[in-house]
CSV table of C-alpha atoms in Angstrom, one decimal:
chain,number,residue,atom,x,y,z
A,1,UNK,CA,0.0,0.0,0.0
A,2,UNK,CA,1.1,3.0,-1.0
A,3,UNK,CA,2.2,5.9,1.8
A,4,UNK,CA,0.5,9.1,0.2
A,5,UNK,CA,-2.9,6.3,1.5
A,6,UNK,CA,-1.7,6.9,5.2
A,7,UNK,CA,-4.3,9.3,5.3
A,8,UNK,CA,-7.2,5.9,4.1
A,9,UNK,CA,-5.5,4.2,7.1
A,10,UNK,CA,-5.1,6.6,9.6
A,11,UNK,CA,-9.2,7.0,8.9
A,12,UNK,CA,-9.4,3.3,9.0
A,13,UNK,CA,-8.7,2.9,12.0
A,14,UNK,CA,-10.4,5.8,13.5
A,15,UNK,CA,-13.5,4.3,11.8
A,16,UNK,CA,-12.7,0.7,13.3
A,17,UNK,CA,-12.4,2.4,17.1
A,18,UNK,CA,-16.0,4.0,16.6
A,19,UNK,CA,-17.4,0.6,15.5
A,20,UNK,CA,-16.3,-1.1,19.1
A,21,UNK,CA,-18.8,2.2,20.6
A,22,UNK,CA,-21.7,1.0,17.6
A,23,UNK,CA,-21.1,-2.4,18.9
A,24,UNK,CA,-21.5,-1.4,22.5
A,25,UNK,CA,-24.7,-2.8,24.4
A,26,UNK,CA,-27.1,-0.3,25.5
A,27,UNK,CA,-27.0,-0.4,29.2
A,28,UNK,CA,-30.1,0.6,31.7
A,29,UNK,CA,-30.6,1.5,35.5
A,30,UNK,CA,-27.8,2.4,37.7
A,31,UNK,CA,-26.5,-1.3,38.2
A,32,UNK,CA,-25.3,-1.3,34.1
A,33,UNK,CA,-27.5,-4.3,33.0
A,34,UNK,CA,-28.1,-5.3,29.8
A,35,UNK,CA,-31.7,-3.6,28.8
A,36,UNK,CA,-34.4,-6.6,28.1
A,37,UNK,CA,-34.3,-8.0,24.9
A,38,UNK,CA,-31.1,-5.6,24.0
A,39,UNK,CA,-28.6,-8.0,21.5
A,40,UNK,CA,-25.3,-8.3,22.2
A,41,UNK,CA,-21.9,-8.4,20.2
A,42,UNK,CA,-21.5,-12.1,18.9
A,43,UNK,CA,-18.3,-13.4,21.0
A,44,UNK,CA,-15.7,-14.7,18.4
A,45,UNK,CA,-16.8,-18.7,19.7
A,46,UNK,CA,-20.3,-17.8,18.1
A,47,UNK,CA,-19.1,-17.1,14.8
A,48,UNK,CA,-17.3,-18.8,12.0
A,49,UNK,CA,-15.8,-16.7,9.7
A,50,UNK,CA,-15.0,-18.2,5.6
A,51,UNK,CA,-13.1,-17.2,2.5
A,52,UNK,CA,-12.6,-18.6,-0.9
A,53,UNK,CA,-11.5,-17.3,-4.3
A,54,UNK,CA,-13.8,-15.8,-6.5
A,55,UNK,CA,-14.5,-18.1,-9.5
A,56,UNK,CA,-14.3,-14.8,-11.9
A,57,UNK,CA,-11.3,-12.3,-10.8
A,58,UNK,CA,-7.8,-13.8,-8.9
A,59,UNK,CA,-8.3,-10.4,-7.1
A,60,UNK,CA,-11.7,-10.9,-5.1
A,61,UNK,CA,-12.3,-13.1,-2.0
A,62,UNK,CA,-15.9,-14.0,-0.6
A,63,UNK,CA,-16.4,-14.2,2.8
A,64,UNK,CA,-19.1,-15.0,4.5
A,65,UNK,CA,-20.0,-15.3,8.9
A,66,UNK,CA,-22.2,-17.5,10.8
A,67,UNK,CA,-23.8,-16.9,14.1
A,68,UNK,CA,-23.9,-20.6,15.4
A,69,UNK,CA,-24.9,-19.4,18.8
A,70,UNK,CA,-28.6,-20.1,19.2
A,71,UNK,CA,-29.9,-16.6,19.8
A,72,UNK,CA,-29.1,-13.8,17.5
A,73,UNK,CA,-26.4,-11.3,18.4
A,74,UNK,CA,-24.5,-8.5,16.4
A,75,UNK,CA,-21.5,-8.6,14.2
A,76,UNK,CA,-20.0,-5.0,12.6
A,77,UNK,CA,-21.6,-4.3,9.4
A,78,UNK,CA,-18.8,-4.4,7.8
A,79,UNK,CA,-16.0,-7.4,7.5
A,80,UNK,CA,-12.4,-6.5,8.9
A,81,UNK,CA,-9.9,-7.5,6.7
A,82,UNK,CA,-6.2,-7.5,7.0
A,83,UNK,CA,-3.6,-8.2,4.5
A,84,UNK,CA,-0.4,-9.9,6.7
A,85,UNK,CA,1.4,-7.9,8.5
A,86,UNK,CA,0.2,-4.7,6.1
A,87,UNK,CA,-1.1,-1.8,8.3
A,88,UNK,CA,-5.0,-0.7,7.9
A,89,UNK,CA,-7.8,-2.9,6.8
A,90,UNK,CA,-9.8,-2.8,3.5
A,91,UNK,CA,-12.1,-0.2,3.4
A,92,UNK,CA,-15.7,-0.5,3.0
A,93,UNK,CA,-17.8,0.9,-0.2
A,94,UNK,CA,-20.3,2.0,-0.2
A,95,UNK,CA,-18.1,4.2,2.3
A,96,UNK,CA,-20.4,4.0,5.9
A,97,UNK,CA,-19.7,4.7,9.2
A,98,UNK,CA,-18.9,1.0,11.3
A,99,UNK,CA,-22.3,-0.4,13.2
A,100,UNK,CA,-24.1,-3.2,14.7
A,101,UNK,CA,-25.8,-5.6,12.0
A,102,UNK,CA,-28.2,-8.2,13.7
A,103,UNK,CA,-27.4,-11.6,12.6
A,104,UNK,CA,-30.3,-14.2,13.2
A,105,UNK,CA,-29.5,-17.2,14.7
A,106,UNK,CA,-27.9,-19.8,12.8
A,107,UNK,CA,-28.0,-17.0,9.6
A,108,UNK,CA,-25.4,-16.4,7.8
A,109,UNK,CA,-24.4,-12.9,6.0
A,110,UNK,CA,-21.7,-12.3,2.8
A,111,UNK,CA,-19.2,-9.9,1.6
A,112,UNK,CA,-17.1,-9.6,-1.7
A,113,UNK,CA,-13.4,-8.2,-1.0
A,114,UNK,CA,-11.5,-6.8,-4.1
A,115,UNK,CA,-7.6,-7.0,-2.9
A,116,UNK,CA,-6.6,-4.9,-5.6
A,117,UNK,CA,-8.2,-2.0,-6.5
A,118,UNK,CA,-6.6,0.0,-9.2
A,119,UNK,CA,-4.4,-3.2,-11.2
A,120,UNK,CA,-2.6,-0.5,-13.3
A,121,UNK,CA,-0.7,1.6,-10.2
A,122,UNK,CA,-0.6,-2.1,-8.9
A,123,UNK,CA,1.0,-4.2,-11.4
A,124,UNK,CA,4.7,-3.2,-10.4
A,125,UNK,CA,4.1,-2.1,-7.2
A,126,UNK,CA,1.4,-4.3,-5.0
A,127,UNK,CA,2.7,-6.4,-2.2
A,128,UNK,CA,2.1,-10.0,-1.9
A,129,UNK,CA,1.2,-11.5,1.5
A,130,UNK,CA,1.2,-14.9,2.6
A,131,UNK,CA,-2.3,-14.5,4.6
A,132,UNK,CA,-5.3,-12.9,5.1
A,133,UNK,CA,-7.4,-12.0,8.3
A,134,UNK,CA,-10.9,-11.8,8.6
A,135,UNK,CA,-12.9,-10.7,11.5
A,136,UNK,CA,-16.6,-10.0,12.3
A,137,UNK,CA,-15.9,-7.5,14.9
A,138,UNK,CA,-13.1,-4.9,14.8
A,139,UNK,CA,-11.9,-6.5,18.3
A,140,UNK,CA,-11.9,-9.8,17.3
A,141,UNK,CA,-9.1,-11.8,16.8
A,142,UNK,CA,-10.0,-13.4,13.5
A,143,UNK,CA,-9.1,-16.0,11.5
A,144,UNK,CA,-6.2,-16.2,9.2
A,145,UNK,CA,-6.7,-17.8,5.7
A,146,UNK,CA,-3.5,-18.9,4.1
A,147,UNK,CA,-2.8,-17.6,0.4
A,148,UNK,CA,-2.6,-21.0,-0.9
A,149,UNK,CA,-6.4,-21.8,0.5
A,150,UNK,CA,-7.2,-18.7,-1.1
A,151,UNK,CA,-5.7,-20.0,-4.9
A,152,UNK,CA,-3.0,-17.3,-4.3
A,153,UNK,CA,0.0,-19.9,-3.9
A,154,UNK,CA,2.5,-17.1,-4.7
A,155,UNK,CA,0.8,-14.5,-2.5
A,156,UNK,CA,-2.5,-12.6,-2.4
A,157,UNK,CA,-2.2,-9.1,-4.4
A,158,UNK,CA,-3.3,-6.3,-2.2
A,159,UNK,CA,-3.4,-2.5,-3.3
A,160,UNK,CA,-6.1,-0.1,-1.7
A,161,UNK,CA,-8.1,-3.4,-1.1
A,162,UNK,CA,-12.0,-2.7,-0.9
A,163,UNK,CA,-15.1,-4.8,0.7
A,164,UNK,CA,-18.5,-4.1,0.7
A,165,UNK,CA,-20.6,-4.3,3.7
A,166,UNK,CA,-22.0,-7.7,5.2
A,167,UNK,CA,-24.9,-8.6,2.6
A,168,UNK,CA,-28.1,-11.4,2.9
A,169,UNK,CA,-26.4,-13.5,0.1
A,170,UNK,CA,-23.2,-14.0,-1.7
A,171,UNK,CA,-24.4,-13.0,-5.5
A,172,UNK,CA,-26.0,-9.8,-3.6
A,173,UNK,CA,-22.1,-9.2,-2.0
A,174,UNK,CA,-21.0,-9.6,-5.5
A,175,UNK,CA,-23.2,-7.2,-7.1
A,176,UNK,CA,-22.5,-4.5,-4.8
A,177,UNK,CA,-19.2,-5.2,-5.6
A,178,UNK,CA,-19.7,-4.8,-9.4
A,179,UNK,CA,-21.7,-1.8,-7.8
A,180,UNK,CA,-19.2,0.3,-6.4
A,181,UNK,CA,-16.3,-0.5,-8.9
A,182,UNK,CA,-16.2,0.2,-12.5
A,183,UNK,CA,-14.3,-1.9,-15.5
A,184,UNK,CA,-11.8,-4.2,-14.5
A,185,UNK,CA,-11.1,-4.0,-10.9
A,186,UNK,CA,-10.5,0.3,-11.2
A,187,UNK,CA,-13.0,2.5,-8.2
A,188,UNK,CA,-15.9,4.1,-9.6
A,189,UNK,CA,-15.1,7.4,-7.8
C-alpha cells in the first residue's frame, strides 16, 4: 500500500475504534445491566468466519459469517480485513460509518473483497502477502486464511483493497461489488 494512503489508514482505523462504541450494548438503571431484549456483540466462539476465491477475478475473496450461537447477536456491518502484517484494513464501499448488524440465529451474512483496487498503479508495485485476516468484529481476533487456500499460492495481491458491507447473500455481495467498482477491478469514484 502506498504511503501518500496513510491518510485511508489513519481513517481506517479511526473508523474501526468508533465501530467497538456502535457495537457497545445499551446499558439501563444504575447497576449497568443489559436492557431486556437488548442484543449483544456475537463473542468470536459464536461465529465462524469463511473465504474462498472468486471463481471470476484472482483479485476478489468472498467471505461470509455465521452466528452458530442459538440466539441472535451482532456482528460489525462491515468485515475487517487485514492483509499480513500490512497496516490498515480494506475499506468499505459504499463508504459508511462501522455499526451493529443483527445476525439471526444460525444465519449467515456475505461480503465480496477486491484486494486490488486499481491493477494499473498495482502491477509493479502491489505487495504479496502470505495470509489474510478476517474478522466479524473490529476486536476480534479473526481468523487467518493462508494464500494457498485462497488460490493465491504465490501470494495474495493487495493495493487499496475494498469490501463491501456484510450482505443477505453471496451473488448480492457480488453485485455491490460490481456496484461500487467500474471496468476491471478500477474504483468508480
Amino acid at each position: 500500500m502506498r504511503a501518500r494512503h496513510v491518510t485511508r489508514h489513519a481513517a481506517a482505523a479511526v473508523t474501526a475504534a468508533l465501530a467497538l462504541t456502535a457495537l457497545a450494548v445499551p446499558t439501563a438503571g444504575a447497576a449497568g445491566s443489559a436492557a431486556p431484549g437488548a442484543l449483544t456483540r456475537c463473542g468470536e466462539n459464536d461465529v465462524t468466519v469463511r473465504a474462498e476465491p472468486s471463481e471470476d477475478n484472482a483479485d476478489i475473496l468472498k467471505l461470509s459469517v455465521r452466528n452458530d450461537s442459538p440466539k441472535a447477536c451482532l456482528v460489525d456491518r462491515v468485515p475487517t480485513v487485514t492483509y499480513g502484517e500490512l497496516d490498515g484494513a480494506a475499506l468499505p464501499l459504499p463508504t459508511v460509518p462501522h455499526a451493529g448488524r443483527t445476525l439471526a440465529a444460525h444465519d449467515t451474512a456475505y461480503a465480496a473483497v477486491l484486494s486490488v483496487s486499481d491493477p494499473e498503479d498495482a502491477k509493479d508495485e502491489a505487495p504479496a502477502v502470505m495470509y489474510v485476516t478476517i474478522a466479524a468484529i473490529p476486536d476480534h481476533q479473526g481468523r487467518s486464511f493462508q494464500a494457498l487456500t485462497l488460490g493465491s499460492p504465490t501470494g495474495v495481491r493487495v493495493w487499496e483493497p475494498v469490501t463491501t458491507l456484510w450482505q443477505p447473500s453471496a451473488s448480492h455481495a457480488q453485485q455491490v461489488l460490481e456496484k461500487e467498482t467500474t471496468g476491471r477491478g478500477t474504483l468508480a469514484v
